[in-house]
């Protein structure tokens, strides 16, 4: 079975790449920036290039579906680069094309906070897609970089779906009715996403789950079944949000970046949540697939959710637009 | 008469500094960044340091009112650094203190577009002061950097006035009823600004004037009188927005930065507007003062508008907060 995970962010090591192989993972979209500037992101890519060089027997860079098929044929896990924020492009529309050339295939228009492009899901108010945001969407559409609204607020997400000329993704989130947290999505968003040909990656991150770390496989897979009724099974994939082996300092970086000062002495370190026992590492995709089948999905449907849908979406999304871009000036 | 201009942005040269002296200008707040990154802004400061070295007989750096008084006593024009955008601090709250140490005394929370801190006046929607924005206001309040909302949108401006523990400024704008353009301000904003002890610098930039370049001195000064009725004369100063000797490429930089691609070939260059004949250079402050007196202001009131009010505001604003900051974590 083809397995694609549309979001992982781990403290990468040979042991984790071996774990991916053990779980039969064919391809992972990995996060290489949260709040990093352009120059910092180039260094992240440099560090990844070194990992790809050192562990080339286990992993392989993926820029398109041909690469992904080659990785699979060679028994390696394909690696797709992505950003969870727009910080790497700074204020420069033309950096989109440059990062695409360096292999970046996903970019979130905002992380949790307001960005120059869109609003994040932890802000009090949502101003939607901004003037700069429209320029960047045009450019992402043109070159073939997927717009990811996983951490964005409701109006911004609806506007991105509407404005983008190509389908977008929410690589890692669940429906709000499953767990009512700012990161999960309303039915209105999920329906608009599905109607436009976009993709939802179901998240296994405990803060996005009913009952958190105690979420059962049955509850998760029943949620997948109900979401498939709303969106269509062909619009669903996995975006586990697995964060393996990361220290608490990385959680602080994700949440606080440099936008607020470090907490005054004495504040407790934030703690990473514990994964549900049935999905705690990259070796557990088989458990998940089994749970989906028990929840009533057919074998073909399980294959779709576990990887085929993302493969189809990657094939449609990672290359340049067929039609000329509609870049407009006001 | 003490003369302070709370906004100039020119293509600086010895001839322009001589013009300032000719007009009796005691102090100018000069823009050193529109869309510049942190590193680019350090180079702008470097370039200014060189100007201050080469033309030290005409101009002098001003960090506080003692410096301003010293400049005046020496017959020089004091120079206060300011940003028209938050781009120099990038994503780092702690760069506020660093730029303050380098002499920066004003920062706009946004230029025309959405920023990570606040919304600009050309966006369709206004999300107000963001999570990062509140952290930055706390820090600006703490170190003594003035929050300037000249180019920000209505809700963002009202929230900045409300959230800031120290009075803020709109260094260069006029009332919307005088010229109904996105850059001018509603009576609600002007009233809230005045009630909080903030300052409005009246703008002489043609796009902010009734009848543009043909605006008469009488119309401008009558506007000043009506604004004084609304806000109180002690809340008014001058922020001429004089942009002397700048090429069209600089206007493109101000408007477009790097956030949208250069216009496709054939698009006409934008053009700078022509100043009204009675206020076209730094030598014309006397004309303006005379017009204010003819509009019914007393001699003492004219002195307030031409410089005394800004002097009082600088004295209250450029030093560290008397009380500890209220930096909060959510």
XYZ file of C-alpha atoms in Angstrom:
660
model
C 0.000 0.000 0.000
C 1.262 3.490 -0.935
C 1.600 5.618 2.208
C 2.027 9.402 2.169
C 2.104 11.584 5.277
C 1.401 15.234 4.468
C 3.011 16.629 7.607
C 5.833 15.573 9.865
C 8.190 17.712 11.900
C 10.756 15.764 13.868
C 14.223 16.071 15.277
C 15.579 14.104 12.344
C 18.061 11.262 12.763
C 18.951 7.996 11.110
C 16.795 6.167 13.704
C 13.733 8.166 12.613
C 14.389 7.500 8.915
C 14.678 3.785 9.739
C 11.372 4.029 11.592
C 9.782 5.554 8.449
C 11.042 2.618 6.395
C 9.769 0.207 9.049
C 6.297 1.763 8.780
C 6.376 1.540 4.982
C 6.143 5.323 4.586
C 6.673 6.209 0.919
C 6.674 9.966 1.224
C 6.569 12.644 3.922
C 6.000 16.365 3.589
C 8.442 17.724 6.177
C 8.408 21.185 7.723
C 11.600 23.159 7.211
C 10.454 26.587 8.507
C 8.152 28.030 11.171
C 9.404 31.563 11.723
C 12.732 31.414 9.899
C 13.848 34.292 7.699
C 14.955 33.757 4.103
C 18.613 33.268 5.046
C 17.746 30.982 7.969
C 15.578 28.878 5.671
C 18.411 28.481 3.162
C 20.425 27.035 6.049
C 17.555 24.645 6.880
C 17.616 23.475 3.275
C 21.380 23.101 3.540
C 20.977 20.952 6.649
C 18.376 18.820 4.830
C 20.668 18.449 1.823
C 23.265 17.026 4.190
C 20.715 14.581 5.676
C 19.742 13.487 2.162
C 23.421 12.935 1.382
C 24.220 11.024 4.590
C 21.092 8.845 4.588
C 20.578 8.413 0.856
C 19.992 4.689 1.379
C 16.807 5.478 3.361
C 15.462 8.801 2.080
C 15.331 10.708 -1.200
C 14.299 14.194 -2.205
C 10.910 14.458 -3.952
C 10.116 17.390 -6.247
C 7.383 15.710 -8.302
C 5.478 12.459 -8.664
C 8.185 10.948 -10.876
C 10.616 11.386 -7.959
C 8.062 9.878 -5.597
C 7.617 6.827 -7.813
C 11.396 6.468 -8.077
C 11.735 6.630 -4.276
C 9.091 3.965 -3.908
C 10.740 1.716 -6.506
C 14.063 2.083 -4.668
C 12.531 1.308 -1.272
C 13.204 4.776 0.108
C 11.045 7.412 1.798
C 10.543 10.486 -0.347
C 10.969 13.895 1.305
C 8.946 16.947 0.217
C 9.924 20.329 1.698
C 7.343 22.738 3.073
C 6.920 25.882 5.199
C 4.392 26.300 7.999
C 4.527 30.083 7.600
C 5.369 32.697 4.988
C 8.384 34.023 6.911
C 10.933 32.607 4.412
C 9.703 34.829 1.582
C 9.900 37.872 3.878
C 8.467 40.811 1.914
C 9.437 39.551 -1.528
C 6.886 38.035 -3.908
C 9.635 36.783 -6.166
C 11.128 34.520 -3.486
C 8.223 32.111 -4.119
C 9.747 31.005 -7.410
C 13.215 30.772 -5.871
C 12.075 28.486 -3.060
C 10.098 26.387 -5.540
C 13.321 25.886 -7.493
C 14.922 24.696 -4.236
C 12.246 22.036 -3.826
C 9.652 23.708 -1.590
C 6.161 22.488 -2.514
C 3.923 23.710 0.366
C 3.671 27.059 2.111
C 1.202 28.112 4.783
C 0.061 31.702 4.327
C 0.157 32.167 8.095
C 1.084 30.264 11.173
C -0.935 30.992 14.366
C -0.545 34.780 14.199
C -1.349 37.456 11.666
C 1.094 37.405 8.775
C 1.507 39.931 5.972
C -0.543 37.500 3.811
C -3.343 36.141 5.993
C -4.596 35.773 9.549
C -3.673 32.936 11.902
C -6.185 30.957 13.930
C -5.146 32.407 17.315
C -5.855 36.053 16.454
C -9.008 37.771 17.737
C -9.944 39.103 14.288
C -9.461 37.861 10.750
C -8.855 40.329 7.923
C -8.727 37.665 5.210
C -6.261 37.544 2.345
C -4.294 40.789 2.119
C -3.037 42.736 -0.901
C 0.367 41.042 -0.624
C -1.388 37.724 0.008
C -3.167 37.889 -3.358
C 0.103 38.550 -5.158
C 1.693 35.557 -3.429
C -1.235 33.239 -4.201
C -0.996 34.263 -7.867
C 2.695 33.430 -7.819
C 2.265 30.104 -5.968
C -0.415 29.158 -8.501
C 1.923 30.031 -11.340
C 4.974 28.073 -10.220
C 3.230 25.130 -8.518
C 3.572 25.628 -4.775
C 0.609 24.409 -2.711
C -1.230 26.911 -0.517
C -1.628 25.321 2.914
C -4.087 26.920 5.367
C -3.667 24.491 8.283
C -2.983 27.202 10.878
C -4.995 30.023 9.282
C -8.234 31.585 10.474
C -11.662 30.907 8.966
C -12.219 33.892 6.672
C -8.633 33.818 5.439
C -9.032 30.137 4.588
C -12.326 30.625 2.763
C -10.838 33.512 0.803
C -7.719 31.519 -0.100
C -9.891 28.678 -1.418
C -11.918 31.155 -3.428
C -9.061 33.296 -4.719
C -6.612 30.534 -5.642
C -6.972 29.323 -9.211
C -5.701 25.868 -8.157
C -6.929 23.611 -5.341
C -5.354 24.243 -1.953
C -4.637 21.996 1.028
C -5.117 21.864 4.748
C -2.318 19.410 5.344
C -2.911 18.735 9.046
C -6.155 19.468 10.915
C -9.442 17.846 11.873
C -13.070 18.980 11.909
C -14.042 21.321 14.754
C -16.905 19.051 15.757
C -14.337 16.351 16.611
C -12.316 18.634 18.888
C -13.316 22.270 19.227
C -9.916 23.973 19.207
C -8.769 26.973 17.122
C -6.669 24.731 14.857
C -9.536 22.522 13.691
C -11.856 23.505 10.845
C -15.555 24.288 10.480
C -17.792 22.310 8.155
C -18.076 25.444 6.005
C -14.322 25.403 5.433
C -14.190 21.647 4.840
C -17.061 21.802 2.358
C -15.538 24.715 0.424
C -12.190 22.916 0.410
C -13.760 19.729 -0.952
C -15.889 21.533 -3.547
C -12.780 23.227 -4.943
C -10.850 19.965 -5.294
C -8.638 20.582 -2.261
C -7.305 18.125 0.300
C -7.569 17.655 4.052
C -4.817 15.773 5.881
C -6.257 14.273 9.060
C -4.085 15.091 12.063
C -2.909 12.736 14.789
C -1.542 15.518 16.989
C -3.147 15.072 20.419
C -4.283 18.724 20.707
C -6.407 18.183 17.557
C -8.020 14.963 18.834
C -11.105 14.184 20.862
C -9.816 13.192 24.337
C -6.275 14.222 23.344
C -3.660 11.578 23.994
C -6.422 9.165 25.017
C -8.234 9.392 21.698
C -9.115 5.869 20.590
C -8.447 4.501 17.147
C -12.172 3.817 16.829
C -13.080 7.441 17.575
C -10.471 8.753 15.134
C -11.539 6.435 12.327
C -15.220 7.127 12.924
C -14.348 10.821 12.552
C -12.642 9.998 9.255
C -15.796 8.213 8.064
C -18.055 11.128 8.962
C -15.625 13.575 7.321
C -15.625 11.450 4.166
C -19.427 11.765 4.081
C -19.077 15.545 4.166
C -16.113 15.986 1.828
C -15.955 12.816 -0.266
C -13.385 10.130 0.460
C -11.190 11.332 -2.427
C -10.533 14.618 -0.575
C -9.012 12.960 2.497
C -5.463 12.010 3.377
C -3.216 11.807 6.404
C -1.156 14.680 7.821
C -0.041 13.175 11.096
C 1.798 16.221 12.504
C 4.172 13.751 14.150
C 6.862 15.666 16.050
C 9.352 13.036 17.171
C 12.194 13.652 19.571
C 11.854 17.417 19.758
C 12.968 19.250 22.912
C 10.648 21.704 24.706
C 12.705 24.587 23.304
C 11.362 23.749 19.844
C 7.787 23.963 21.107
C 8.605 27.448 22.454
C 10.056 28.396 19.062
C 6.921 27.195 17.265
C 4.599 29.082 19.604
C 6.559 32.214 20.412
C 9.170 32.624 17.689
C 10.759 35.992 18.313
C 7.435 37.838 18.427
C 7.272 37.927 22.190
C 9.964 38.052 24.782
C 10.923 34.873 26.594
C 8.771 34.283 29.658
C 10.126 35.732 32.854
C 12.083 33.324 35.052
C 10.012 30.686 36.747
C 7.521 30.060 33.950
C 7.179 26.357 33.338
C 8.545 25.015 30.072
C 5.829 24.008 27.662
C 5.541 20.262 27.207
C 4.941 18.153 24.117
C 1.798 16.030 24.321
C 2.011 12.244 24.313
C 0.858 10.527 21.109
C -2.014 8.022 21.316
C -0.575 4.542 21.874
C -1.908 3.248 18.546
C -0.166 6.011 16.557
C 3.013 7.077 18.241
C 5.679 6.670 15.536
C 6.152 6.378 11.788
C 5.978 2.607 12.271
C 2.236 2.813 13.055
C 0.656 3.565 9.660
C -0.475 -0.070 9.469
C -2.470 0.344 12.696
C -4.182 3.358 11.217
C -5.025 1.623 7.946
C -6.481 -1.311 9.866
C -8.614 1.072 11.938
C -9.972 2.749 8.793
C -10.982 -0.619 7.388
C -12.751 -1.513 10.646
C -14.599 1.807 10.457
C -16.197 0.622 7.220
C -13.933 1.982 4.486
C -13.335 -0.411 1.586
C -9.810 -1.540 0.764
C -9.671 0.889 -2.166
C -10.888 3.725 0.058
C -8.273 2.958 2.702
C -5.620 3.075 -0.033
C -6.935 6.444 -1.135
C -6.783 7.930 2.360
C -3.406 6.405 3.189
C -1.689 7.760 0.082
C -3.427 7.619 -3.311
C -5.336 10.867 -2.819
C -2.200 12.801 -1.932
C -0.415 11.230 -4.914
C -3.143 12.465 -7.252
C -3.066 15.889 -5.626
C 0.738 16.129 -5.856
C 0.511 15.213 -9.559
C -1.914 18.086 -10.170
C -0.151 20.601 -7.922
C 3.637 20.494 -8.034
C 4.209 21.702 -11.609
C 3.737 25.079 -13.264
C 0.230 26.259 -14.101
C -1.049 25.159 -17.494
C -2.576 28.537 -18.128
C -0.739 31.835 -17.753
C -1.014 33.384 -14.327
C -3.564 36.066 -13.696
C -1.121 38.296 -11.830
C -2.925 41.558 -11.647
C -2.146 45.022 -10.488
C -4.822 47.034 -8.764
C 9.835 80.822 16.510
C 10.600 77.139 17.211
C 9.750 75.057 14.136
C 9.454 71.262 14.155
C 8.373 69.182 11.169
C 7.218 65.712 12.214
C 7.722 64.118 8.802
C 10.064 64.676 5.905
C 11.418 62.188 3.420
C 13.750 63.662 0.847
C 16.660 62.732 -1.350
C 19.032 64.328 1.122
C 21.827 66.666 0.052
C 23.660 69.679 1.385
C 21.344 71.909 -0.667
C 18.310 70.511 1.175
C 19.949 70.964 4.583
C 20.724 74.574 3.635
C 17.084 74.998 2.641
C 16.051 73.728 6.099
C 18.277 76.332 7.725
C 16.889 78.994 5.397
C 13.368 78.099 6.533
C 14.385 78.218 10.195
C 13.568 74.552 10.732
C 14.786 73.489 14.181
C 14.012 69.809 13.962
C 12.759 67.269 11.426
C 11.580 63.713 11.975
C 13.044 61.986 8.910
C 11.971 58.628 7.500
C 14.774 56.093 7.265
C 12.732 52.970 6.356
C 9.619 52.053 4.362
C 10.010 48.352 3.602
C 13.647 47.844 4.575
C 14.697 44.755 6.513
C 16.727 44.975 9.713
C 20.073 44.798 7.903
C 18.974 47.268 5.229
C 17.861 49.689 7.934
C 21.227 49.497 9.683
C 22.737 50.598 6.368
C 20.249 53.497 6.188
C 21.388 54.553 9.643
C 24.974 54.209 8.463
C 24.246 56.468 5.503
C 22.627 59.010 7.842
C 25.586 58.873 10.204
C 27.765 59.846 7.250
C 25.431 62.751 6.363
C 25.556 63.921 9.979
C 29.350 63.766 9.856
C 29.705 65.570 6.507
C 27.118 68.278 7.202
C 27.629 68.712 10.932
C 27.637 72.490 10.483
C 23.978 72.374 9.342
C 22.375 69.329 10.990
C 22.687 67.395 14.250
C 21.284 64.153 15.549
C 18.445 64.494 18.058
C 17.695 61.708 20.547
C 15.897 63.814 23.159
C 14.792 67.354 23.890
C 18.185 68.276 25.356
C 19.710 67.467 21.957
C 16.997 69.492 20.241
C 17.687 72.520 22.435
C 21.416 72.156 21.765
C 20.792 72.031 18.011
C 18.688 75.154 18.221
C 21.295 76.976 20.278
C 23.939 76.036 17.706
C 21.803 77.160 14.769
C 21.468 73.644 13.348
C 18.508 71.518 12.304
C 17.970 68.527 14.587
C 17.341 65.157 12.938
C 15.094 62.504 14.552
C 15.034 59.048 12.947
C 11.783 57.207 12.298
C 10.295 54.253 10.419
C 7.112 54.372 8.301
C 6.644 50.621 8.747
C 7.585 47.850 11.141
C 9.744 46.016 8.577
C 13.039 46.876 10.359
C 12.137 44.854 13.456
C 11.207 41.884 11.235
C 9.761 39.224 13.568
C 11.746 40.204 16.639
C 10.178 42.107 19.522
C 13.571 42.784 21.027
C 14.765 44.784 18.011
C 12.603 47.671 19.264
C 15.052 48.385 22.079
C 18.030 48.007 19.741
C 16.698 50.531 17.236
C 15.820 52.892 20.070
C 19.451 52.730 21.180
C 20.411 53.692 17.604
C 18.268 56.820 17.785
C 14.933 55.710 16.288
C 12.066 57.532 17.987
C 9.021 56.828 15.769
C 7.714 53.630 14.219
C 4.521 53.122 12.240
C 2.877 49.785 13.027
C 1.958 49.394 9.366
C 2.447 51.173 6.099
C -0.368 50.919 3.514
C -0.670 47.115 3.675
C -1.310 44.583 6.392
C 1.709 44.102 8.603
C 2.321 41.480 11.285
C 1.342 44.202 13.816
C -1.591 46.106 12.342
C -3.584 46.788 9.188
C -2.739 49.456 6.618
C -5.240 51.921 5.202
C -5.344 50.378 1.716
C -6.503 46.920 2.797
C -10.129 45.849 2.354
C -10.429 44.631 5.954
C -8.899 45.682 9.239
C -8.075 43.083 11.891
C -6.817 45.625 14.435
C -3.752 45.197 16.616
C -2.433 41.638 16.429
C -0.880 39.420 19.106
C 2.618 40.460 17.976
C 1.403 44.056 17.713
C 0.499 44.151 21.399
C 3.927 42.848 22.369
C 5.581 45.524 20.247
C 3.422 48.332 21.651
C 4.343 47.197 25.187
C 7.999 47.326 24.218
C 7.757 50.709 22.453
C 5.982 52.080 25.540
C 8.740 50.713 27.749
C 11.742 52.106 25.885
C 10.226 55.348 24.588
C 9.557 54.887 20.894
C 6.466 56.683 19.563
C 3.717 54.625 17.941
C 2.799 56.342 14.675
C -0.426 55.293 12.925
C -0.281 57.659 9.942
C -0.766 54.932 7.316
C -2.818 52.493 9.408
C -6.484 51.597 9.076
C -9.247 52.875 11.348
C -9.793 49.992 13.776
C -6.058 49.369 14.097
C -5.553 53.041 14.941
C -8.336 53.133 17.520
C -6.992 49.972 19.130
C -3.424 51.324 19.203
C -4.643 54.491 20.938
C -6.557 52.386 23.440
C -3.929 49.725 24.045
C -0.863 51.958 24.295
C -0.107 53.125 27.826
C 1.498 56.307 26.415
C 0.069 58.819 23.926
C 0.634 57.978 20.276
C 1.028 60.116 17.162
C -0.303 60.421 13.661
C 2.677 62.331 12.347
C 1.343 63.188 8.879
C -2.339 63.122 7.868
C -5.404 65.337 7.708
C -9.088 64.913 8.567
C -11.125 62.860 6.089
C -13.665 65.659 5.754
C -10.914 67.841 4.247
C -9.964 65.261 1.599
C -11.679 61.893 1.594
C -8.752 59.590 0.844
C -7.726 56.393 2.659
C -4.747 58.138 4.288
C -6.800 60.810 6.063
C -8.514 60.231 9.408
C -12.096 60.133 10.665
C -13.286 62.439 13.429
C -13.619 59.355 15.644
C -9.899 58.673 15.292
C -8.934 62.335 15.749
C -11.100 62.657 18.846
C -9.724 59.475 20.426
C -6.194 60.612 19.589
C -6.779 64.002 21.220
C -8.515 62.567 24.290
C -5.538 60.285 24.929
C -2.995 63.127 24.739
C -1.726 62.161 21.273
C -0.630 64.396 18.421
C -1.696 64.993 14.827
C 0.843 66.384 12.357
C -1.017 68.201 9.578
C 0.173 67.055 6.157
C 1.083 69.218 3.177
C 1.332 66.282 0.774
C -0.952 67.091 -2.183
C -2.781 63.734 -2.087
C -3.934 64.584 1.465
C -5.181 68.071 0.541
C -8.461 69.462 -0.712
C -7.891 70.261 -4.408
C -4.483 68.558 -4.288
C -1.641 70.683 -5.609
C -4.063 73.590 -5.986
C -5.027 73.643 -2.320
C -4.941 77.240 -1.114
C -3.221 78.378 2.034
C -6.555 79.732 3.227
C -8.284 76.362 2.807
C -5.451 74.534 4.569
C -5.346 76.935 7.509
C -9.142 76.974 7.833
C -8.908 73.170 8.055
C -6.335 73.582 10.826
C -8.705 75.893 12.701
C -11.627 73.476 12.447
C -9.379 70.577 13.509
C -8.229 72.599 16.513
C -11.882 73.000 17.529
C -12.268 69.215 17.446
C -8.978 68.181 19.012
C -7.740 71.212 20.945
C -4.945 73.371 19.550
C -2.394 71.722 21.844
C -2.837 68.420 19.970
C -1.805 69.840 16.568
C 1.541 70.134 14.851
C 2.994 69.989 11.366
C 4.069 66.804 9.551
C 4.625 68.165 6.078
C 5.462 64.863 4.337
C 7.790 66.872 2.110
C 9.537 64.529 -0.340
C 12.130 66.683 -2.070
C 14.147 65.598 -5.081
C 13.058 61.956 -5.086
C 13.026 60.024 -8.393
C 9.915 58.087 -9.498
C 11.665 54.835 -8.573
C 11.381 55.835 -4.910
C 7.625 56.321 -5.272
C 7.436 52.779 -6.702
C 9.446 51.499 -3.743
C 7.111 53.227 -1.266
C 3.985 51.865 -2.933
C 5.081 48.440 -4.125
C 8.153 47.488 -2.105
C 8.869 43.896 -3.017
C 5.334 42.710 -2.289
C 4.254 42.742 -5.897
C 6.180 42.184 -9.050
C 7.253 45.168 -11.118
C 4.560 46.211 -13.577
C 4.823 44.595 -16.967
C 6.621 46.659 -19.610
C 4.764 49.693 -20.827
C 3.152 50.709 -17.533
C 3.691 54.378 -16.933
C 6.005 55.357 -14.117
C 4.162 56.806 -11.153
C 4.732 60.514 -10.736
C 5.294 62.642 -7.634
C 2.644 65.312 -7.147
C 3.570 68.979 -7.277
C 3.558 70.825 -3.934
C 1.250 73.827 -3.498
C 3.136 76.984 -4.458
C 2.910 78.451 -0.931
C 4.531 75.335 0.634
C 6.961 73.729 -1.735
C 10.225 73.563 0.243
C 11.637 73.688 3.762
C 12.055 77.426 3.242
C 8.268 77.936 3.388
C 7.437 77.425 7.078
C 7.083 81.192 7.465
C 4.338 81.241 4.819
C 2.494 78.564 6.725
C 2.805 80.361 10.078
C 1.505 83.537 8.497
C -1.475 81.648 7.053
C -2.322 80.195 10.465
C -2.316 83.645 12.010
C -4.600 84.948 9.255
C -6.944 82.016 9.948
C -7.469 83.398 13.460
C -4.904 81.601 15.596
C -3.183 83.754 18.222
C 0.578 84.186 18.130
C 0.946 81.691 20.984
C -1.269 79.193 19.186
C 0.730 79.519 15.981
C 3.903 78.847 17.978
C 2.275 75.751 19.461
C 1.294 74.349 16.052
C 4.603 75.231 14.404
C 6.736 73.514 17.031
C 5.925 73.906 20.749
C 3.370 71.073 20.808
C 5.788 68.621 19.233
C 8.509 69.756 21.647
C 6.234 69.006 24.611
C 5.274 65.658 23.093
C 8.904 64.701 22.405
C 9.747 65.560 26.027
C 7.047 63.187 27.277
C 7.700 60.435 24.723
C 11.376 59.836 23.910
C 12.546 58.457 27.267
C 11.862 55.183 29.058
C 8.507 54.657 30.747
C 8.318 55.875 34.336
C 6.391 52.794 35.395
C 7.447 49.248 34.649
C 6.071 47.847 31.427
C 2.975 45.742 31.503
C 4.427 43.106 29.161
C 2.009 40.270 29.473
C 1.815 36.744 28.244
C -1.527 35.327 27.247
